[in-house]
Short mmCIF file of N, CA, C and O in Angstrom, two decimals:
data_model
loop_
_atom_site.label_atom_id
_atom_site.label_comp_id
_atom_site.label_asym_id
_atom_site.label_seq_id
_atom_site.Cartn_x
_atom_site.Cartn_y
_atom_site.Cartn_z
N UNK E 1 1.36 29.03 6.40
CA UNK E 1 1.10 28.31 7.62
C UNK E 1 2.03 28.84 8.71
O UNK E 1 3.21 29.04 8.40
N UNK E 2 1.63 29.08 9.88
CA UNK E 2 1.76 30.09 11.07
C UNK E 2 2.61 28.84 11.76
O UNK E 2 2.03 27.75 11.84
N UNK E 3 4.03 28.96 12.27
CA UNK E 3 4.68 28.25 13.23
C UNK E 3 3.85 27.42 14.33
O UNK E 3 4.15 26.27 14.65
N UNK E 4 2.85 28.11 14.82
CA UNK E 4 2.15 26.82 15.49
C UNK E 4 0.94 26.62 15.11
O UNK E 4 -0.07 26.59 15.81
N UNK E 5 1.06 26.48 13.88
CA UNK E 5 -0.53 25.70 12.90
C UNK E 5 1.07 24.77 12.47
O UNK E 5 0.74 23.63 12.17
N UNK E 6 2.06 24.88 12.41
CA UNK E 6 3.00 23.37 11.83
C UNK E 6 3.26 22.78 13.16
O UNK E 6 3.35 21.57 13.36
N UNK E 7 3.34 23.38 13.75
CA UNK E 7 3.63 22.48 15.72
C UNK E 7 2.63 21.58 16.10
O UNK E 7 2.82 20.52 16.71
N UNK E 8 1.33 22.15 15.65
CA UNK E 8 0.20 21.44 15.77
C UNK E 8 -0.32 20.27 14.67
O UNK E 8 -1.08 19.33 14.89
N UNK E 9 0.29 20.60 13.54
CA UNK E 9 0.13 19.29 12.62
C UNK E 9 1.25 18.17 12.98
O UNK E 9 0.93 16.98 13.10
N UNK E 10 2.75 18.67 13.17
CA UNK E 10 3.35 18.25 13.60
C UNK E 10 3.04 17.03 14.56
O UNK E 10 3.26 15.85 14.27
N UNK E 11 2.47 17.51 15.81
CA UNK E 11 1.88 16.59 17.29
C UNK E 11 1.14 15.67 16.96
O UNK E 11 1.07 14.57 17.50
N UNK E 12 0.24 16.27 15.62
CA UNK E 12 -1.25 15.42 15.57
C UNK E 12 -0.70 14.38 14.88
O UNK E 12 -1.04 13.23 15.17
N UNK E 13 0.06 14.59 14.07
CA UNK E 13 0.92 13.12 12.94
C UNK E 13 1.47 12.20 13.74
O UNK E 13 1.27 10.98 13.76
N UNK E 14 2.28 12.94 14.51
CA UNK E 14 3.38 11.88 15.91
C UNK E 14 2.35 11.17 16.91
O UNK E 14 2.51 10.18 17.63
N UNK E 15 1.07 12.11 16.71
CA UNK E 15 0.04 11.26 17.82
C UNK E 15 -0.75 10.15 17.60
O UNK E 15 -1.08 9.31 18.45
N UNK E 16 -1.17 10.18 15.86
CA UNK E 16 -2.58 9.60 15.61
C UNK E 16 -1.24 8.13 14.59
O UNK E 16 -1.77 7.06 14.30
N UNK E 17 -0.36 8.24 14.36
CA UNK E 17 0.81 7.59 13.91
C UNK E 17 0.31 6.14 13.49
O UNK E 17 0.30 5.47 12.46
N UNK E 18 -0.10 6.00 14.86
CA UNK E 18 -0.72 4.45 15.06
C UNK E 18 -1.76 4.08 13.96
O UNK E 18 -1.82 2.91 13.56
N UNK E 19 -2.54 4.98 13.47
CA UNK E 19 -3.39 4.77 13.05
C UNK E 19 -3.35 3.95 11.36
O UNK E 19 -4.26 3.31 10.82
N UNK E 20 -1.98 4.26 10.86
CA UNK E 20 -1.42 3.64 9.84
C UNK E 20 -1.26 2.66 9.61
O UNK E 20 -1.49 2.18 8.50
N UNK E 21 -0.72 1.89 10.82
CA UNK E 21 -0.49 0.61 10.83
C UNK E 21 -1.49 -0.53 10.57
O UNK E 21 -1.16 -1.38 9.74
N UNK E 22 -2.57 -0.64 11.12
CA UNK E 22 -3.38 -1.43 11.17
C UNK E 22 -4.60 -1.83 9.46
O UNK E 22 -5.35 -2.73 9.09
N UNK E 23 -4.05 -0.33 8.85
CA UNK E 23 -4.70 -0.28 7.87
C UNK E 23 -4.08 -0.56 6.56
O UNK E 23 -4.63 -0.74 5.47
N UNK E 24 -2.68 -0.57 6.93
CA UNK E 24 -1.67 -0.94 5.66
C UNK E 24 -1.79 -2.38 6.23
O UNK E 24 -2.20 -3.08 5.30
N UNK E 25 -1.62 -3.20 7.43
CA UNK E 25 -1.52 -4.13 7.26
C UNK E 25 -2.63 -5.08 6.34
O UNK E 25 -2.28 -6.03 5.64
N UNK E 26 -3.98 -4.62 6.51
CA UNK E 26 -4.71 -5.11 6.21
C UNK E 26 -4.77 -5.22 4.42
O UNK E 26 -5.21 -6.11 3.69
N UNK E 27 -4.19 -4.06 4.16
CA UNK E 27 -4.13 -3.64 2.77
C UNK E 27 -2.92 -4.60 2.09
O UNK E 27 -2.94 -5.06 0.95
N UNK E 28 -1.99 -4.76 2.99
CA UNK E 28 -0.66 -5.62 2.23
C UNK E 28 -0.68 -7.15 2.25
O UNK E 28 0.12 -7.92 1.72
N UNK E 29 -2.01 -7.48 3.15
CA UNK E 29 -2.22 -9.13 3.55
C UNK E 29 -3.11 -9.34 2.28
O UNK E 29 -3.12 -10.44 1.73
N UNK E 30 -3.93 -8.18 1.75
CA UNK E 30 -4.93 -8.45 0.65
C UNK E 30 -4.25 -8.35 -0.86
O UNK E 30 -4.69 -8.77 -1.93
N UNK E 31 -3.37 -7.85 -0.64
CA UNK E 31 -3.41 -7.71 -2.07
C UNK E 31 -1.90 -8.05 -2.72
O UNK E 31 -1.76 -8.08 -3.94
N UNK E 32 -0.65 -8.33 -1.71
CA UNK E 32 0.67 -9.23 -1.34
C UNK E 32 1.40 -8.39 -1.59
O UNK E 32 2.53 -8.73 -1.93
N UNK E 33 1.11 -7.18 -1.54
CA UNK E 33 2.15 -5.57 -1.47
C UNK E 33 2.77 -5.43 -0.28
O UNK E 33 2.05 -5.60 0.70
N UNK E 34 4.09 -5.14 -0.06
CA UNK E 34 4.73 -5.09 1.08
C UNK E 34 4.23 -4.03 2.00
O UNK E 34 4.25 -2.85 1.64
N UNK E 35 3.78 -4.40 3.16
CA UNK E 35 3.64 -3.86 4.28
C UNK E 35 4.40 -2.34 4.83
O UNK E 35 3.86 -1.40 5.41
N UNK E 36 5.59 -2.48 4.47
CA UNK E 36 6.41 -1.34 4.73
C UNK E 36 5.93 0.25 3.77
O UNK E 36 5.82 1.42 4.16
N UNK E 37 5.72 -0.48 2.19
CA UNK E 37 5.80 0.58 1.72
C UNK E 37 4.33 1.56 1.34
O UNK E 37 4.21 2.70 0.90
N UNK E 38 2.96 0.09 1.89
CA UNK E 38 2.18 0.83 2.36
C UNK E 38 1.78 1.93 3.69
O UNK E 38 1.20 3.02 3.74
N UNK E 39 2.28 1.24 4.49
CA UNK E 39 2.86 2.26 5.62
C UNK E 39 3.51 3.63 5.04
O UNK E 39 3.27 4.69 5.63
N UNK E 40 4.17 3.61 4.09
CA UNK E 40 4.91 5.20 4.10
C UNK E 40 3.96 5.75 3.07
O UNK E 40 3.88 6.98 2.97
N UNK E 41 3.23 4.99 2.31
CA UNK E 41 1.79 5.98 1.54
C UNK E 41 1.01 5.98 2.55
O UNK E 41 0.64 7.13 2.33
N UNK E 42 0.47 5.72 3.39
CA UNK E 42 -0.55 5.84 4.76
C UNK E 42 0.05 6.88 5.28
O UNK E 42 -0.83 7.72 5.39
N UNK E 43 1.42 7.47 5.81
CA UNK E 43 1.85 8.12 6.24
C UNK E 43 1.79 9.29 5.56
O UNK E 43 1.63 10.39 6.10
N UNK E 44 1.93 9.05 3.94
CA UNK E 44 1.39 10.45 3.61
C UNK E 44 -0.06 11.15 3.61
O UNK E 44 -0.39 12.32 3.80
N UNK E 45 -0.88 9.85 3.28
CA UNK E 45 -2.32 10.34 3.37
C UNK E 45 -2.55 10.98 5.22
O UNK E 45 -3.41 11.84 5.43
N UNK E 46 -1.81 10.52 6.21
CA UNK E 46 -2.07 10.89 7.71
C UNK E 46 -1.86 12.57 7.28
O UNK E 46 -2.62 13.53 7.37
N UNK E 47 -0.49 12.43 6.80
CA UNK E 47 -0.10 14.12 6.79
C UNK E 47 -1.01 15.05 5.41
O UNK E 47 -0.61 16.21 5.26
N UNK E 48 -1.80 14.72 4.75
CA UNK E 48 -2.65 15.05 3.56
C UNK E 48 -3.65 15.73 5.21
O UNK E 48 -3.66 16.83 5.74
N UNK E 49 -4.39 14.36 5.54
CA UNK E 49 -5.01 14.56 6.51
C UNK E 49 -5.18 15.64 7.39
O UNK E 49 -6.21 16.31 7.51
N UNK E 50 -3.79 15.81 8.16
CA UNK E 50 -3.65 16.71 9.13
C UNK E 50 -3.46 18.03 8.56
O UNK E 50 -4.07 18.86 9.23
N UNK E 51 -2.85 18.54 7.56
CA UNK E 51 -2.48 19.98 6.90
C UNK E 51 -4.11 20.30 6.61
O UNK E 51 -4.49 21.43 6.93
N UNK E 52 -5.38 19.13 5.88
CA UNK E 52 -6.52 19.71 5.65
C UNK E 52 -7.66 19.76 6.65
O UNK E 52 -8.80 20.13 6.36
N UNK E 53 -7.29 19.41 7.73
CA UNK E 53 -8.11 19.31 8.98
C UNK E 53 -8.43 20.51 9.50
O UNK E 53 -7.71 21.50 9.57
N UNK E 54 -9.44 20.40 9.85
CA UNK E 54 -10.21 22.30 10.95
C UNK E 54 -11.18 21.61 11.75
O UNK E 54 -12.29 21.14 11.50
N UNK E 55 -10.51 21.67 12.70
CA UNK E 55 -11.50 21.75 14.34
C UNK E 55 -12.75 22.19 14.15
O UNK E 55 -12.88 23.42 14.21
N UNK E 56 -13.65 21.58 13.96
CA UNK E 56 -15.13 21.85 14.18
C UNK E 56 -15.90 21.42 15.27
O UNK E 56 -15.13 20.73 15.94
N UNK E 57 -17.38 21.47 15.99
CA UNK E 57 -17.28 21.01 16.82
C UNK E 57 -18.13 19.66 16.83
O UNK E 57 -19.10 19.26 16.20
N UNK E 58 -17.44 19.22 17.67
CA UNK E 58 -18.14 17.76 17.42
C UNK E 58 -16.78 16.43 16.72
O UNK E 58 -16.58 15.25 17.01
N UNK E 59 -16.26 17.17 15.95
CA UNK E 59 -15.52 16.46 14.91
C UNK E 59 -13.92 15.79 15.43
O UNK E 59 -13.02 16.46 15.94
N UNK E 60 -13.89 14.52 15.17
CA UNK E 60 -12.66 13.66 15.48
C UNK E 60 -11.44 13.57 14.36
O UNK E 60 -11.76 13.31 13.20
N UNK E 61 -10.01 13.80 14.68
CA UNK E 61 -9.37 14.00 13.82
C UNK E 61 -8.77 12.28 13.53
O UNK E 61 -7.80 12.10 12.79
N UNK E 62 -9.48 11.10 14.20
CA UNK E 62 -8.82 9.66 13.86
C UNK E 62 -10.17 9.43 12.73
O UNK E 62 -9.93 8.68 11.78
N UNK E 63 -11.16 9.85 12.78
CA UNK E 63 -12.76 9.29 11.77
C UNK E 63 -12.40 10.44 10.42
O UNK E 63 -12.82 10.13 9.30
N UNK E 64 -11.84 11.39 10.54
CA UNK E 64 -11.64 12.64 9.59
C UNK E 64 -10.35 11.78 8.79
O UNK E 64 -10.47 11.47 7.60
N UNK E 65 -9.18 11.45 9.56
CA UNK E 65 -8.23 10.49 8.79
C UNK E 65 -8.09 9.53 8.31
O UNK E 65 -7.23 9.53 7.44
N UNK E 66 -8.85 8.11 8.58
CA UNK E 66 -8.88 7.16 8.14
C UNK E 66 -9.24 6.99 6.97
O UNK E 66 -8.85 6.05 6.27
N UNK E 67 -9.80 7.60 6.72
CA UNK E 67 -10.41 7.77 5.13
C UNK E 67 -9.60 7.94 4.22
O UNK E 67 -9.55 7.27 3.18
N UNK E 68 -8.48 9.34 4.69
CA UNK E 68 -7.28 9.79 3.97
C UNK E 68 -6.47 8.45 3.69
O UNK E 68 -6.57 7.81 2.65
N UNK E 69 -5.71 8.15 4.72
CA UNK E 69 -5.23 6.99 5.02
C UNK E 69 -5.84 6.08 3.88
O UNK E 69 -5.31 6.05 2.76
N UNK E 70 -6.97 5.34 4.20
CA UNK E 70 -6.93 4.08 2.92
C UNK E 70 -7.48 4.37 2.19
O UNK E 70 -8.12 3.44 1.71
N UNK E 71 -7.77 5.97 1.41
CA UNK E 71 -7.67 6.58 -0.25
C UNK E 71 -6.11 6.76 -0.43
O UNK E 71 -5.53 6.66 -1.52
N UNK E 72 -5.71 6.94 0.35
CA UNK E 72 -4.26 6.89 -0.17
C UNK E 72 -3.53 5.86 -0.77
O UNK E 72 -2.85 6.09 -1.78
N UNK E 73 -3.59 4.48 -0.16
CA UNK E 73 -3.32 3.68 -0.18
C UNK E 73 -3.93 3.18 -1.42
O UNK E 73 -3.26 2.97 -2.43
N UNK E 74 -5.43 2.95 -1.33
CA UNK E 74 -5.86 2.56 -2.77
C UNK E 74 -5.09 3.10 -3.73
O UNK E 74 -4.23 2.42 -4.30
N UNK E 75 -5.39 4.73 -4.10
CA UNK E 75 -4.46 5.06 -4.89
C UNK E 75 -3.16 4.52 -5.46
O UNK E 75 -2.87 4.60 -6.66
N UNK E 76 -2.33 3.89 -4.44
CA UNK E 76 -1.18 3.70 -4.65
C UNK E 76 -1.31 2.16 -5.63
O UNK E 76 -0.88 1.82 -6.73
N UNK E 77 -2.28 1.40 -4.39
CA UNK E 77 -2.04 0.53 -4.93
C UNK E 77 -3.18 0.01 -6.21
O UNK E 77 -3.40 -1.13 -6.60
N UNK E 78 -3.67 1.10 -6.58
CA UNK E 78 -4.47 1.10 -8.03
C UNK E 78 -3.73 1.06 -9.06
O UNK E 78 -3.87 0.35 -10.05
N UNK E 79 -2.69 2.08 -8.76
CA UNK E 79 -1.58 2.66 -9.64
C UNK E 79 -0.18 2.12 -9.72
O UNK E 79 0.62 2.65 -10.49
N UNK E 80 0.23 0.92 -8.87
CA UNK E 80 0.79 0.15 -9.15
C UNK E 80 0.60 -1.57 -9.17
O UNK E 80 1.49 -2.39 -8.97
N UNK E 81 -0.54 -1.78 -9.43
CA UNK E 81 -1.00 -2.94 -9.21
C UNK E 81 -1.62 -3.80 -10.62
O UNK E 81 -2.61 -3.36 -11.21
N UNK E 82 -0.98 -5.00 -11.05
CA UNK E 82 -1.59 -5.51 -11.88
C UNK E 82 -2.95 -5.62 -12.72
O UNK E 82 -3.80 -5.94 -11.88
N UNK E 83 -3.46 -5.54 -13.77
CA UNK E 83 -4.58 -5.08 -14.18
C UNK E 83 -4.76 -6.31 -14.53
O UNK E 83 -5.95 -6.49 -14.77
N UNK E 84 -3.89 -7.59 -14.73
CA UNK E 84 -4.49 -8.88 -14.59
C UNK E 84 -3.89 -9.81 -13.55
O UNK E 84 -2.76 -9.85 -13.06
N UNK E 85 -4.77 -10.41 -13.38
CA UNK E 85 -4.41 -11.49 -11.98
C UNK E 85 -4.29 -13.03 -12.26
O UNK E 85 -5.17 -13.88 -12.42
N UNK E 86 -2.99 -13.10 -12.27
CA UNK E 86 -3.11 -14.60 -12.72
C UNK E 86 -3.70 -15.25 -12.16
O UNK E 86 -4.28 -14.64 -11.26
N UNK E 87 -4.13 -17.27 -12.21
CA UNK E 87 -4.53 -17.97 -11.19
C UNK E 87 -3.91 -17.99 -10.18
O UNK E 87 -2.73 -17.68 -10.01
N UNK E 88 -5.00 -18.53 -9.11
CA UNK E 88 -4.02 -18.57 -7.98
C UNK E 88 -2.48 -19.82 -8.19
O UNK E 88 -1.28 -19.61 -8.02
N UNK E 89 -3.01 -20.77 -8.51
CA UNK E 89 -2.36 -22.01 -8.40
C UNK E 89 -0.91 -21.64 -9.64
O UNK E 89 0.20 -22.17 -9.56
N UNK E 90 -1.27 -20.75 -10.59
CA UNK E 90 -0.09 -20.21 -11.43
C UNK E 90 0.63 -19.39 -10.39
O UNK E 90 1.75 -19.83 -10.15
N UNK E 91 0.31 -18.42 -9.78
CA UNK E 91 1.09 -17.24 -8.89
C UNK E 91 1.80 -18.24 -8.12
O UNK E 91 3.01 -18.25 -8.33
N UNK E 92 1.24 -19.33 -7.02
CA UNK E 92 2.03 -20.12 -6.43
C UNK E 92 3.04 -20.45 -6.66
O UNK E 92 4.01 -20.22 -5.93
N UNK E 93 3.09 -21.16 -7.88
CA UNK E 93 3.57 -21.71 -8.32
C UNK E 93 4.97 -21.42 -8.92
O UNK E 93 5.88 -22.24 -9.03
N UNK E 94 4.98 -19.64 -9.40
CA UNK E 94 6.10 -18.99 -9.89
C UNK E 94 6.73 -18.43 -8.84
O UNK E 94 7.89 -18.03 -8.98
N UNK E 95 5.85 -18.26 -7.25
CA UNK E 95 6.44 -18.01 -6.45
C UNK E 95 7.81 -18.97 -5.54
O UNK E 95 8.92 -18.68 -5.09
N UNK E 96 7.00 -20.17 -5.62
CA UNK E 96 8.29 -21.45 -5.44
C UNK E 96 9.11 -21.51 -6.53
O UNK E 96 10.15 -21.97 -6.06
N UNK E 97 9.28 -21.33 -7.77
CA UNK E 97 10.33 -21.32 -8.54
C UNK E 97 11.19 -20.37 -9.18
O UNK E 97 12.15 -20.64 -9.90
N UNK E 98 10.67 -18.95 -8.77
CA UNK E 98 10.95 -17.92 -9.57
C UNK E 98 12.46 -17.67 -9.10
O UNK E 98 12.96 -16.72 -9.70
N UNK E 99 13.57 -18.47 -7.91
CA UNK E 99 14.60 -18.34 -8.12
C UNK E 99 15.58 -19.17 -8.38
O UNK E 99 16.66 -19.13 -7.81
N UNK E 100 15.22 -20.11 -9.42
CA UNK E 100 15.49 -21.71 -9.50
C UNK E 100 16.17 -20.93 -11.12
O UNK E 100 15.70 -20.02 -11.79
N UNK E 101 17.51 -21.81 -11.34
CA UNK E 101 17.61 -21.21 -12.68
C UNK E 101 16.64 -21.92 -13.63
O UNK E 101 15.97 -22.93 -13.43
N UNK E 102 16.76 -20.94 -15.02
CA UNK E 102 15.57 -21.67 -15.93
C UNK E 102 16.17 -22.96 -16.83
O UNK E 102 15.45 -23.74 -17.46
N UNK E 103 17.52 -23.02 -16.77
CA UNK E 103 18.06 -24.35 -17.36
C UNK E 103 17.49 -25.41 -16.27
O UNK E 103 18.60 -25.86 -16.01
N UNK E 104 16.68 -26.10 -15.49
CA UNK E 104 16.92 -26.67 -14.48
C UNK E 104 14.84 -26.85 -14.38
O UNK E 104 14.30 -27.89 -13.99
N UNK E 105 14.38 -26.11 -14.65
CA UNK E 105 12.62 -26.26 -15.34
C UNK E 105 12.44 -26.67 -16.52
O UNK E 105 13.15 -26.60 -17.52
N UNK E 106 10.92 -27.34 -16.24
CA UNK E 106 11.21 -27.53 -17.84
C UNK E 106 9.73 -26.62 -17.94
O UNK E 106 9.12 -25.98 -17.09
N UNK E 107 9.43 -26.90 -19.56
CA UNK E 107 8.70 -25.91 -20.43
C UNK E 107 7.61 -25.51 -20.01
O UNK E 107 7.12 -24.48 -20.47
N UNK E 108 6.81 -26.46 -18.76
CA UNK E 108 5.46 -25.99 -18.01
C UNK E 108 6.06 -24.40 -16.67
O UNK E 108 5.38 -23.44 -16.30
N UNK E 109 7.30 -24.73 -16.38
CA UNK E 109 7.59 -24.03 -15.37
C UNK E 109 8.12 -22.66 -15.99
O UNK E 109 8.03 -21.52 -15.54
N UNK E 110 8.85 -23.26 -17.51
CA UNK E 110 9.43 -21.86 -17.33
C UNK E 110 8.52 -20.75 -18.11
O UNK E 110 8.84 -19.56 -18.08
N UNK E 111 7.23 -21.28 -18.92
CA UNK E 111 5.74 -20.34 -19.17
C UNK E 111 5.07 -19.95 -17.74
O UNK E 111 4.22 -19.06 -17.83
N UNK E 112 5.26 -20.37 -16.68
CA UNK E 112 4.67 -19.68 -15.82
C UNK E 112 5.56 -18.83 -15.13
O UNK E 112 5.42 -17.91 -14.32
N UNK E 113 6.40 -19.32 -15.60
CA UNK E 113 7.91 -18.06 -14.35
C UNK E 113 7.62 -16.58 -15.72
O UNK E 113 7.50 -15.40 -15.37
N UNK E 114 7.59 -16.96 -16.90
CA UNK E 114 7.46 -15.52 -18.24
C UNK E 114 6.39 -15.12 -17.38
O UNK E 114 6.56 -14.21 -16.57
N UNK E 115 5.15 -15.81 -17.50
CA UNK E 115 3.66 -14.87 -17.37
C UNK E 115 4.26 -14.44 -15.77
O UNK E 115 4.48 -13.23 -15.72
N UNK E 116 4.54 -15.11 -14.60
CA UNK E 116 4.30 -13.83 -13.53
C UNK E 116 5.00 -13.17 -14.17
O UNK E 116 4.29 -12.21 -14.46
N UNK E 117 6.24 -12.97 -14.75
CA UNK E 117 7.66 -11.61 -14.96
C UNK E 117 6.72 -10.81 -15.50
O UNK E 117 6.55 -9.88 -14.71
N UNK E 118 5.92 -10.69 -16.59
CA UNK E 118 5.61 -9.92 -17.29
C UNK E 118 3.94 -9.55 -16.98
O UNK E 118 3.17 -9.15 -17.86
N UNK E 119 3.54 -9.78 -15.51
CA UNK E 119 2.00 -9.53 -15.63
C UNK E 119 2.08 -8.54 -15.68
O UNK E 119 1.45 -8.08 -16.63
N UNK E 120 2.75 -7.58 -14.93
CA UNK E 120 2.71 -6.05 -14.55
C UNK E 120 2.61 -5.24 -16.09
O UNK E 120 2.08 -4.13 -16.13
N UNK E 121 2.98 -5.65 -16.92
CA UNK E 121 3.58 -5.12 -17.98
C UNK E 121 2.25 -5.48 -19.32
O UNK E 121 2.27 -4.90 -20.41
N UNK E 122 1.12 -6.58 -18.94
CA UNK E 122 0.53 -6.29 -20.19
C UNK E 122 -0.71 -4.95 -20.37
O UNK E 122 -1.21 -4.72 -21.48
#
């Protein structure tokens, strides 16, 4: 890659930037993955994006990226994301107690504080 074929991916990343945001948010409100760290997988799919991009005519480099962008993201969050989903009213539920010590719950609370710890893991 020719110094200004990287100047030019360079610009297009710093330009279309914005375009990350709106799509991780949507992605981290759905599925309760932090916002931030979908943003920096969006950021890589932008730059996936821009290194495989060629000016054709007719063709937009924000409709050519978005795609990148939230395959990326899926990816990520395919690949780190629970393969079972507790109830809702269980997830709640370990979410209000999960920093309560466990001497201090009793036996309904502290089977739901195990199952969230360990969903990731069956």
């Amino acid at each position: 890659m020719s110094r200004v074929q990287q100047q030019q991916r360079n610009h297009r990343i710093q330009k279309y930037l914005s375009l990350v945001q709106p799509i991780a948010r949507r992605y981290s409100y759905q599925s309760g993955c932090d916002c931030d760290d979908l943003t920096q997988v969006g950021c890589l799919g932008l730059i996936q994006a821009s290194q495989r991009f060629q000016q054709k005519q007719g063709d937009s480099f924000p409709a050519y990226a978005k795609p990148h962008i939230r395959g990326a993201i899926l990816h990520y969050l395919r690949d780190h994301s629970s393969l079972v989903r507790l109830p809702r009213g269980v997830e709640e539920r370990a979410l209000k107690i999960r920093g309560k010590d466990e001497q201090v719950l009793n036996n309904s609370d502290r089977l739901i504080l195990q199952h969230y710890k360990f969903k990731t893991k069956w």
